[in-house]
XYZ file of C-alpha atoms in Angstrom:
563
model
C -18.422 48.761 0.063
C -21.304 47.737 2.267
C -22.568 45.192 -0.284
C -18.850 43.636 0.076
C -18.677 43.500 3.732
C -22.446 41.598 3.786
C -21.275 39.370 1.163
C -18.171 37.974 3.524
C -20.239 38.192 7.165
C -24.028 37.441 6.063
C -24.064 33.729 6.999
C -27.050 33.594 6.759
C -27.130 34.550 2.745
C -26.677 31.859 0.018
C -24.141 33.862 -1.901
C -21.724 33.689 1.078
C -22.095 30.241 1.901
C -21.212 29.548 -2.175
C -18.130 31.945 -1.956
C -17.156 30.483 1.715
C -17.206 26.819 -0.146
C -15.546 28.377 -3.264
C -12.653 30.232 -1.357
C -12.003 27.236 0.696
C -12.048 24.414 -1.698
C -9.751 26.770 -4.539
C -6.980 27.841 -2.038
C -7.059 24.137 -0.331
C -6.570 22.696 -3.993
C -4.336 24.994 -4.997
C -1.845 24.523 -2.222
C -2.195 20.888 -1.809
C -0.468 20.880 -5.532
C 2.747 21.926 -3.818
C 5.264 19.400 -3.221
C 7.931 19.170 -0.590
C 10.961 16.463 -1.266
C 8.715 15.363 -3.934
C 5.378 15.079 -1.491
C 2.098 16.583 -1.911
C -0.843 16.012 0.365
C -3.047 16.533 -2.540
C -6.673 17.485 -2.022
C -6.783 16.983 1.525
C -5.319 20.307 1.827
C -8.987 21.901 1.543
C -9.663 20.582 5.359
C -6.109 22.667 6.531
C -7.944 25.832 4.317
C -10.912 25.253 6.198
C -9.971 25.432 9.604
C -8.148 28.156 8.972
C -11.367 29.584 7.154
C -13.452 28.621 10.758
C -10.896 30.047 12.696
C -10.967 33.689 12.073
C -14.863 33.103 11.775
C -15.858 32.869 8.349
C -17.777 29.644 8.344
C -21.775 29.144 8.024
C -24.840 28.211 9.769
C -24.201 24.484 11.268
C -26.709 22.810 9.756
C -26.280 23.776 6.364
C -22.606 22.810 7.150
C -23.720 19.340 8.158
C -26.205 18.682 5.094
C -23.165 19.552 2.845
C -20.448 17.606 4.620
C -22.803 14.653 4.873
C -24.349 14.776 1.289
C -20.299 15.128 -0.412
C -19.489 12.227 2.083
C -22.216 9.955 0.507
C -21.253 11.045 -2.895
C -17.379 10.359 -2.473
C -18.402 6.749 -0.864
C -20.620 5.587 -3.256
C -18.528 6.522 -6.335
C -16.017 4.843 -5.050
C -18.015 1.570 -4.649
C -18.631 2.409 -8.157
C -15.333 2.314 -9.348
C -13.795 -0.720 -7.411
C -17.029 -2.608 -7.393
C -16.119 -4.498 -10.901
C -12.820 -5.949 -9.230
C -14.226 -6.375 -6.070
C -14.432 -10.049 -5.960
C -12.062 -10.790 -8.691
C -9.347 -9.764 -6.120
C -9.644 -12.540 -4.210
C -7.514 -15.386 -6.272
C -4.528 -17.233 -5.289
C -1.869 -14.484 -4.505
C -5.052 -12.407 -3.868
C -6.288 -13.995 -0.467
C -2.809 -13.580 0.212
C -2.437 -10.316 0.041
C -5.914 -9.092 0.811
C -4.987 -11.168 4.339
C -2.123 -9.282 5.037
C -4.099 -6.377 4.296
C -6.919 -7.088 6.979
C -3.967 -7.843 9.286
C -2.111 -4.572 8.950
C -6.063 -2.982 9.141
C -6.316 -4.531 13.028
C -3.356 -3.903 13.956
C -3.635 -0.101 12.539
C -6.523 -0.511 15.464
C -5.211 -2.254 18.111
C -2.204 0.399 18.034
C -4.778 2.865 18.269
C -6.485 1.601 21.386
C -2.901 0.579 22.860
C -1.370 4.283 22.809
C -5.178 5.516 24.386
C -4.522 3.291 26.978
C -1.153 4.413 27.746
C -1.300 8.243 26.785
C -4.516 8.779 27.489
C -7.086 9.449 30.683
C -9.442 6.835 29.327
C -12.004 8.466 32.309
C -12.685 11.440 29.782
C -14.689 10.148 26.989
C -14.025 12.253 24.558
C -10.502 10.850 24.411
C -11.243 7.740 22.349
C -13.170 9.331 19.634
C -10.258 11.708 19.297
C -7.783 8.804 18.819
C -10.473 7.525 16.201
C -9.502 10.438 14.397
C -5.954 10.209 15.248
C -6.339 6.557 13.293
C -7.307 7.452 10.471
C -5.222 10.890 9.441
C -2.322 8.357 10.344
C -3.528 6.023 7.493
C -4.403 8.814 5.370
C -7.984 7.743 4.811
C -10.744 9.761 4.772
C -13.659 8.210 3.878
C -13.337 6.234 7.477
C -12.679 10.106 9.011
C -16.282 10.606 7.681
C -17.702 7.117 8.688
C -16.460 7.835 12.176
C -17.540 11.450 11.901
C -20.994 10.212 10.997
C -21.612 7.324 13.614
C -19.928 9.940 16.590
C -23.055 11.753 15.465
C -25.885 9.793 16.161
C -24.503 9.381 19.412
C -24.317 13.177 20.582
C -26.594 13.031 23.215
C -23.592 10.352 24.709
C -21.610 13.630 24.697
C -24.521 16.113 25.827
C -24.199 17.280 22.189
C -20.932 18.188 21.935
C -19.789 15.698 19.362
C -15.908 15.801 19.611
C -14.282 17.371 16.306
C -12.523 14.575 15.328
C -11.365 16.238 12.274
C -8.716 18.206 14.458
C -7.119 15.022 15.272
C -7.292 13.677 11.673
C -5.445 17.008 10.800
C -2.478 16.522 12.841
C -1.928 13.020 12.197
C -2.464 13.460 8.332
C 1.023 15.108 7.641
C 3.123 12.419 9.208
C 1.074 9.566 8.470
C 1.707 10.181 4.247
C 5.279 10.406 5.508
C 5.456 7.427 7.807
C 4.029 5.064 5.171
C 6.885 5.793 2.778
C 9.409 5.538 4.984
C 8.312 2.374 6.969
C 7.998 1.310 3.418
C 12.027 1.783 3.314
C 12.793 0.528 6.002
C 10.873 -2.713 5.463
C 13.315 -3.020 2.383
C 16.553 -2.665 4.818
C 15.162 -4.448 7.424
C 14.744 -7.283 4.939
C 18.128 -6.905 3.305
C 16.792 -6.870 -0.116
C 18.468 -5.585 -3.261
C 15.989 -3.111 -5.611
C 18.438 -4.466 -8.722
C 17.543 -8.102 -7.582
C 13.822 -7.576 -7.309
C 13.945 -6.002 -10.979
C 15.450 -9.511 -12.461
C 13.304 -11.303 -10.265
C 10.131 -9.612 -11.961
C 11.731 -9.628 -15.236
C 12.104 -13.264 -15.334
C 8.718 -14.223 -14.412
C 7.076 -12.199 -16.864
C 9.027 -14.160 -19.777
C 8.321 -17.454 -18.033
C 4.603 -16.985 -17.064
C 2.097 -16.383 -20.330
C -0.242 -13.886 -20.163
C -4.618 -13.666 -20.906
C -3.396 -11.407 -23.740
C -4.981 -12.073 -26.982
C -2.550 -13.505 -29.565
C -3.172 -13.703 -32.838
C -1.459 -16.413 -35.817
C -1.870 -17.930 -38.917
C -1.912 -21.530 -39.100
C -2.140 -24.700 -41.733
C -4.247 -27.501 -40.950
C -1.403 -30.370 -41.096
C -3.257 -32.692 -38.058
C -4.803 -35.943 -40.435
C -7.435 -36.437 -36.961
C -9.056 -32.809 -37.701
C -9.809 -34.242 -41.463
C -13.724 -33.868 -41.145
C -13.906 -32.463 -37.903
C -15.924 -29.205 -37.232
C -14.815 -26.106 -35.557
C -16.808 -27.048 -32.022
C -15.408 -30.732 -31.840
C -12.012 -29.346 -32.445
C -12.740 -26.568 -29.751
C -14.594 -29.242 -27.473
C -11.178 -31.684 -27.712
C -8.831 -28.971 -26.717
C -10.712 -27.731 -24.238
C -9.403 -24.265 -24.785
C -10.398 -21.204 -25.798
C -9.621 -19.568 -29.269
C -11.434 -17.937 -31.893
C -10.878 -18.983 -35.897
C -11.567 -15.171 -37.475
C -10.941 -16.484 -41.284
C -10.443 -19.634 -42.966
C -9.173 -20.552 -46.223
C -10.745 -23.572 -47.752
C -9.179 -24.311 -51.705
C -8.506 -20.723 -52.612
C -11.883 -19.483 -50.932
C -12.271 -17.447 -47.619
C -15.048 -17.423 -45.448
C -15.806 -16.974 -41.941
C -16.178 -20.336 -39.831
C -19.015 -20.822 -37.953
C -19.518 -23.747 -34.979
C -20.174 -25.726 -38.053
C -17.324 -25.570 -39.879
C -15.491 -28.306 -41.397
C -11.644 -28.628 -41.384
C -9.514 -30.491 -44.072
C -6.122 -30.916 -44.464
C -4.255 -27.390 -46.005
C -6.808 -25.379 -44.857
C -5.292 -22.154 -43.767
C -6.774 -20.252 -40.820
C -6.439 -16.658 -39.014
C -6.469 -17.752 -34.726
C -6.733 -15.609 -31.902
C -6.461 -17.424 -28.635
C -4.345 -15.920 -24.914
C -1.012 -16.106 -25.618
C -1.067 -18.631 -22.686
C -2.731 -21.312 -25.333
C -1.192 -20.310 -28.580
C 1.728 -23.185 -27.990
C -0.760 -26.056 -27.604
C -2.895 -25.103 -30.722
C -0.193 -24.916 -32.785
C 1.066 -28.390 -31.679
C -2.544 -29.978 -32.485
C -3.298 -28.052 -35.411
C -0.314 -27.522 -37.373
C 2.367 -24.971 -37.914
C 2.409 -21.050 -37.817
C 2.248 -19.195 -41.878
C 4.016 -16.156 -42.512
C 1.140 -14.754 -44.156
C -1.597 -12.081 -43.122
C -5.336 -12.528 -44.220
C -5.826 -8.556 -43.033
C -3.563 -7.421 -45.592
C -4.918 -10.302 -48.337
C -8.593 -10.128 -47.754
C -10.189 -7.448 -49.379
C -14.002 -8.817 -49.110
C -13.712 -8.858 -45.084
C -12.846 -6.083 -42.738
C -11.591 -5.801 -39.159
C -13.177 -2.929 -37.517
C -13.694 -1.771 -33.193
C -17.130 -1.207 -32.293
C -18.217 0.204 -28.795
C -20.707 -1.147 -27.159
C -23.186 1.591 -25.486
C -26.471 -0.583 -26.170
C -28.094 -0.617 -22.827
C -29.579 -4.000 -23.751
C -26.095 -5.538 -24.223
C -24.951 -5.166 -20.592
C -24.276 -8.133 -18.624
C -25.048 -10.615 -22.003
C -22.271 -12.972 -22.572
C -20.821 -13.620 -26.248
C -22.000 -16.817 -26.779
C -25.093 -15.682 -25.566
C -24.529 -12.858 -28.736
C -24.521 -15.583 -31.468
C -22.004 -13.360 -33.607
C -20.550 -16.427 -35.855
C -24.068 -18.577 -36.262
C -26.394 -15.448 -36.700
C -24.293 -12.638 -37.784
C -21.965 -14.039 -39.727
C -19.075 -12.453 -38.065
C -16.436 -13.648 -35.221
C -15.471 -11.390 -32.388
C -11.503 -11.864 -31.789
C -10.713 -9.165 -29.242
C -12.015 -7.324 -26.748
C -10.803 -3.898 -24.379
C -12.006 -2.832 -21.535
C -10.749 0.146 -19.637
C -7.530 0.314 -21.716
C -6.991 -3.981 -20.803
C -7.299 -6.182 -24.130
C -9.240 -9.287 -23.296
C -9.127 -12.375 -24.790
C -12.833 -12.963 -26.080
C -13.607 -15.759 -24.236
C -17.411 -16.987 -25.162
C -18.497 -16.750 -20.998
C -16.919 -13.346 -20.573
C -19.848 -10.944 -19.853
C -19.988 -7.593 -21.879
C -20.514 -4.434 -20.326
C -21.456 -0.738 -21.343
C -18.044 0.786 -22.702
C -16.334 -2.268 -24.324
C -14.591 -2.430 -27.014
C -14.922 -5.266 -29.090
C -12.740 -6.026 -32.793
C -15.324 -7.938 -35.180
C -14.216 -9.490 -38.148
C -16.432 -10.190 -41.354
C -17.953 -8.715 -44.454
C -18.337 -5.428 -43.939
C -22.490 -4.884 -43.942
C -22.634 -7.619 -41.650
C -20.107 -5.623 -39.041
C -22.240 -2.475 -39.465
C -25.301 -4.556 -38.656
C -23.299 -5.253 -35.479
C -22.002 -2.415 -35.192
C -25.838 -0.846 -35.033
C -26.656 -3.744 -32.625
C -23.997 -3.101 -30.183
C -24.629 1.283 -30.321
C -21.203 2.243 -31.455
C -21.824 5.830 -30.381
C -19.232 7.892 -28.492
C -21.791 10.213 -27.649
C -24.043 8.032 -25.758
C -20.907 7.750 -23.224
C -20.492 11.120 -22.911
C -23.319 11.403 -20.754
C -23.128 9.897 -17.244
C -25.993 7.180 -16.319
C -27.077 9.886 -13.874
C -30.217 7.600 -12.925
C -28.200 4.529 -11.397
C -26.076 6.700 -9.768
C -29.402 8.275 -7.472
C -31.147 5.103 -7.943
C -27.856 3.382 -6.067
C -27.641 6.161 -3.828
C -31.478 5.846 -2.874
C -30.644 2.406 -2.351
C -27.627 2.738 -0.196
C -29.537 5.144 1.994
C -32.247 2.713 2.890
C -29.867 0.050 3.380
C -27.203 2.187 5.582
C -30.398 3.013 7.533
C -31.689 -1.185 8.433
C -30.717 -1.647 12.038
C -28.831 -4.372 12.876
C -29.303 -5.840 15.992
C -25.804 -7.190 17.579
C -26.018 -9.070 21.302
C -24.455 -6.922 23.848
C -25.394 -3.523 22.319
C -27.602 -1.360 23.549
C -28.793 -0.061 20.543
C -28.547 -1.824 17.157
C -26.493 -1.118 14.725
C -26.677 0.949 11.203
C -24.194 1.413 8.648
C -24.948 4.566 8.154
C -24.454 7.124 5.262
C -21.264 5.547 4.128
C -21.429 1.987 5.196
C -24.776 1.688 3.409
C -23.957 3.711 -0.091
C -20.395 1.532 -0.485
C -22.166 -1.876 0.030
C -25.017 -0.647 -2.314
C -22.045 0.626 -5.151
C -19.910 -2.047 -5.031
C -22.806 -4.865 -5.579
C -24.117 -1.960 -8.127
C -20.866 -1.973 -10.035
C -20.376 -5.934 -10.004
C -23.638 -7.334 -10.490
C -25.568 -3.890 -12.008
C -25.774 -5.007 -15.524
C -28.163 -8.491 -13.939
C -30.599 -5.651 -13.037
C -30.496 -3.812 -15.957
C -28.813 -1.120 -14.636
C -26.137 0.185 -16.618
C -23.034 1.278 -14.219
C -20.763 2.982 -16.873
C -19.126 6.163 -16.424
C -16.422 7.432 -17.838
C -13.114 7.232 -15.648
C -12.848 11.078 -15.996
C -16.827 11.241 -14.724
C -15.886 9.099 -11.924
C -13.312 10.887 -10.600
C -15.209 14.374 -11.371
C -17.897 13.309 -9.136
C -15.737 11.981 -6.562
C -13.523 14.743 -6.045
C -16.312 17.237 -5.995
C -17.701 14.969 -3.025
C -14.483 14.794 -1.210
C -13.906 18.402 -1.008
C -17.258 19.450 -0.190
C -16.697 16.913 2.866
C -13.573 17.966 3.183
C -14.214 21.810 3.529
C -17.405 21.329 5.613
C -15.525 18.842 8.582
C -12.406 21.804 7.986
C -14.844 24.810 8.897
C -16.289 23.039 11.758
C -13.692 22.119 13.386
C -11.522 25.369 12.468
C -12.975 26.803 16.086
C -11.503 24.724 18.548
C -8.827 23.487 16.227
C -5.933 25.327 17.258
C -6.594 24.982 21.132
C -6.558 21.536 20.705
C -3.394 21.232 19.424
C -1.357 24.070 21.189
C -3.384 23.938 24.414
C -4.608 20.252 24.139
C -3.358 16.987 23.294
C -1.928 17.939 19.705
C 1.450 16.364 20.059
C 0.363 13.653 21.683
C -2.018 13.285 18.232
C 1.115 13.567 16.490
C 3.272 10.960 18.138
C 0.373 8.185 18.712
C -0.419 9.138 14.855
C 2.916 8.119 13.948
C 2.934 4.593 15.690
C -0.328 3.910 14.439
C 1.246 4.038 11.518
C 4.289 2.518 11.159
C 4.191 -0.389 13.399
C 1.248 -2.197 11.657
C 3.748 -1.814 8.023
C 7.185 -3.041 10.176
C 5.413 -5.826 11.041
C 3.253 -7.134 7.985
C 6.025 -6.291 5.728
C 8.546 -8.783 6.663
C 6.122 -11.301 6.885
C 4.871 -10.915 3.251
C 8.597 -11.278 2.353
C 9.760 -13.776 4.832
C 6.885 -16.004 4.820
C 5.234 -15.547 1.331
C 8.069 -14.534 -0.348
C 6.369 -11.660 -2.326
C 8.417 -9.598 -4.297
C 9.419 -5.576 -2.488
C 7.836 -3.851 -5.422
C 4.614 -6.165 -4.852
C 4.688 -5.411 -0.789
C 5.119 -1.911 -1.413
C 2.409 -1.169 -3.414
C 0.381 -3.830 -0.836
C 1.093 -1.557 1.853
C 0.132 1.706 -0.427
C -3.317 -0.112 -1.180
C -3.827 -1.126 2.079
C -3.263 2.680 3.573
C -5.455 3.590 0.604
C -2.481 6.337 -0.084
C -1.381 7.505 -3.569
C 1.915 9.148 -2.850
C 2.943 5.864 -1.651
C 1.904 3.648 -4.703
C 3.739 7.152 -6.597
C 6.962 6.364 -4.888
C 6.407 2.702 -5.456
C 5.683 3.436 -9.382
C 8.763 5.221 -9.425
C 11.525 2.838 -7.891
C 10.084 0.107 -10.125
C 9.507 0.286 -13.955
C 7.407 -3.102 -13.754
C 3.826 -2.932 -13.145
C 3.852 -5.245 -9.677
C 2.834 -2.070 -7.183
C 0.078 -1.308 -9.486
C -1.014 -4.691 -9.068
C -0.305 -5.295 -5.797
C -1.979 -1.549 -4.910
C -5.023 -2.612 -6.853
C -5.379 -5.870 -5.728
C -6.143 -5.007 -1.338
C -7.694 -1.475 -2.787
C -11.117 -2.656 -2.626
C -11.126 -4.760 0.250
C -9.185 -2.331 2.131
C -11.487 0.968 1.373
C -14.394 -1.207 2.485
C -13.015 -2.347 5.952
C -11.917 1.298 6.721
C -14.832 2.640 6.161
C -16.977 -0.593 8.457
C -14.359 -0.521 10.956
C -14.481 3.078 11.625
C -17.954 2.735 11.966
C -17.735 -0.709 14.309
C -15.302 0.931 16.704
C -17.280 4.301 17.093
C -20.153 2.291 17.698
C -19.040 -0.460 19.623
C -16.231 1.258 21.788
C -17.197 5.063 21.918
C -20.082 4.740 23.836
């Protein structure tokens, strides 16, 4: 049994810091599954298994505690940049700024809260009081990728605090619970305050989908009945509409071909279209009425078929860049991209994992289909390299000081600032570089989670010591209660003002207010009072935005405030 008893008190040995990780991060996950009045906290459990686990004293040495909390904190940041990168600055559009405003608004205030209740709970003479409301922030937003910005910048200033950086993480802890809770039900009580009707909201949603036209592709068969298109080709026709559609088949006096640029129309000539559905009215009108017939079912000599790009060389290349009609022979009508169909509009850029539906004869779609890769396999392998090479990046950049007037030492955006900037440009303007940014959403997440928990389980271990002093002896339920306002006031406040003011739709605000709190049981209960897709959107839309100013502002106060 002696072999047993080293195994659990060695900390010095390698198998006992893999089984400490292994315990901790299985029995965290495991309970954070469980669900009470339909609430999980999810994987942030494993920091509640690992104070407990530091607690009765079976941790590890501290620095090998700090290299892995640090290195899963750089992985969880930077595939996140990875993931939201390619929507980063499509987010910003019309109802976008909106709502990525009120996002950054309910952000400060989250902050200013913050630095109120330290100024009126607090002794602000003992400095290790503002650090610990840092932490208090952001359990009570539920975000904790700006727990391990914070964590990180609080340590490059330990000699402030003779080295005894303050464990945040214990204030994080008991904020965490309350905070998934508060955002729910400040989300509720935005929709009383307001006096609005769930019913009314559903109508109101319903109606402006049928009245507003969609970037879905929409495909019809038209007859040539417009006398001006009589000698006309397919790019002055394209050129006078000055919209975009794509002409997949054409039926010229019994004969089918595909149309090129260069195609002339006549009169009777009979035509498969794909345009958005936005368009489809407009064409019609100019180029004559809609056929109840179906070229797919007619055409034997010409075949539809999805090919996936996973050509390296593809990425980033636009599809009139591609020449498919003029050199191939073949006319791309569709295209999908993580589940979304596109409309194949000739600027749209392709990337590594598309999907794109070619139509022609069938050796000259294989050619394509060659060009393009077509092979499932290729994905199945994550682009490991642009991952380190972005990481590698992100480090260097996180470590550039910045020199700020009034600081006495400039400023770095350490390892999570730097790795988020780096992954975001990566996964928006990657493909320019010839870096190819695809991974699989499963890979993504794989790699993400793994990150989080080994953060999770390393900041949980280390803080498991002085953990429960802090919050029976210390200022635990004063953690609690400032947690709590930091919470909910910021939501009570924007709320009503995106309905009041910009009249957004409740299902819209709520999953606003999820995105901004960067919480997914609050975009869950959102998805499940609403069977639209509006809190999706809304969620999505201040996501990215809101992940990066978390994690910069956690940074900027530490920084700025804490010392």
């Amino acid at each position: 049994m002696e072999w047993l008893i080293n195994l659990f008190t060695n900390t010095e040995s390698v198998a006992h810091i893999a089984l400490l990780y292994a315990i901790v991060i299985a029995v965290g996950v495991y309970l954070g599954k469980i669900k009470v009045g339909g609430i999980s906290l999810g994987v942030t459990f494993v920091l509640f298994a690992g104070i407990v686990a530091g607690h009765f004293g079976f941790t590890a040495p501290t620095p090998i505690l700090t290299f892995v909390q640090d290195f899963g904190l750089i992985l969880f940041v930077f595939m996140i940049g990875m993931q939201v990168g390619p929507g980063f600055f499509e987010s910003f559009g019309t109802a976008g700024i909106k709502l990525n405003g009120l996002a950054t608004t309910a952000i400060l205030l989250n902050i200013l809260v913050m630095f109120a209740c330290y100024f009126i709970f607090f002794d602000t003479t003992d400095k290790s009081h503002l650090p610990m409301m840092v932490g208090t922030l952001y359990g009570a937003v539920t975000n904790t990728p700006g727990l391990g910005a914070a964590n990180e910048a609080l340590s490059s200033m330990k000699d402030l605090f003779d080295g005894n950086v303050p464990q945040i993480a214990s204030a994080y802890a008991c904020a965490y619970p309350l905070g998934v809770l508060g955002i729910i039900g400040a989300t509720i009580l935005v929709r009383y305050l307001c006096k609005i009707k769930l019913e009314k909201e559903e109508e109101e949603l319903a109606a402006m989908e049928e009245g507003k036209a969609n970037k879905k592709p929409y495909k019809m068969h038209l007859e040539v009945t417009n006398k001006y298109l009589e000698g006309k080709t397919l790019l002055q026709v394209h050129d006078f509409l000055n919209r975009d559609f794509v002409v997949s088949r054409l039926v010229h006096e019994g004969e089918l071909c595909i149309p090129n640029r260069n195609t002339i129309f006549h009169l009777g000539d009979q035509m498969l279209i794909v345009c958005a559905e936005a368009d489809q009215e407009a064409i019609t009108a100019f180029i004559g009425p809609k056929l109840d017939i179906d070229f797919e079912q007619s055409d034997q000599p010409l075949v539809s078929k999805r090919i996936l790009i996973t050509n390296p060389e593809i990425n980033g290349k636009t599809l009139a860049s591609m020449h498919f009609s003029s050199v191939h022979g073949v006319n791309v009508t569709r295209l999908t991209r993580h589940g979304m169909d596109l409309f194949a509009s000739s600027a749209l850029p392709l990337q590594v994992g598309d999907k794109i539906m070619v139509v022609g004869p069938e050796d000259a779609v294989d050619r394509v289909a060659n060009k393009m890769g077509n092979s499932v396999k290729r994905l199945d392998h994550p682009n490991i390299a642009t991952i380190f090479v972005g990481i590698f990046l992100g480090l260097i950049f996180g470590s550039l000081p910045i020199a700020i007037p009034g600081m006495p030492v400039p400023v770095k955006l350490g390892l999570a600032g730097g790795p988020l900037i780096i992954a975001i440009l990566i996964g928006r303007y990657g493909y320019k570089l010839h870096l190819v940014t695809y991974t699989t959403t499963s890979a993504n997440m794989m790699l993400r989670e793994i990150g989080l928990v080994l953060f999770l389980a390393s900041v949980g271990i280390k803080a498991g010591a002085t953990f429960f002093s802090t919050v029976i002896e210390g200022d635990g339920l004063l953690y609690v209660l400032t947690g709590f306002l930091i919470t909910i006031i910021p939501i009570l406040i924007v709320g009503p003002i995106a309905r009041l003011k910009f009249k957004f739709n409740y299902f819209t605000i709520a999953g606003m207010l999820a995105g901004t709190y960067t919480d997914p049981p609050a975009l869950a209960y959102a998805n499940s009072i609403c069977s639209k897709e509006a809190p999706a959107i809304g969620y999505s839309t201040v996501y990215p935005l809101a992940m990066f100013l978390r994690i910069f502002t956690a940074q900027i106060v530490v920084l700025f405030f804490c010392g």
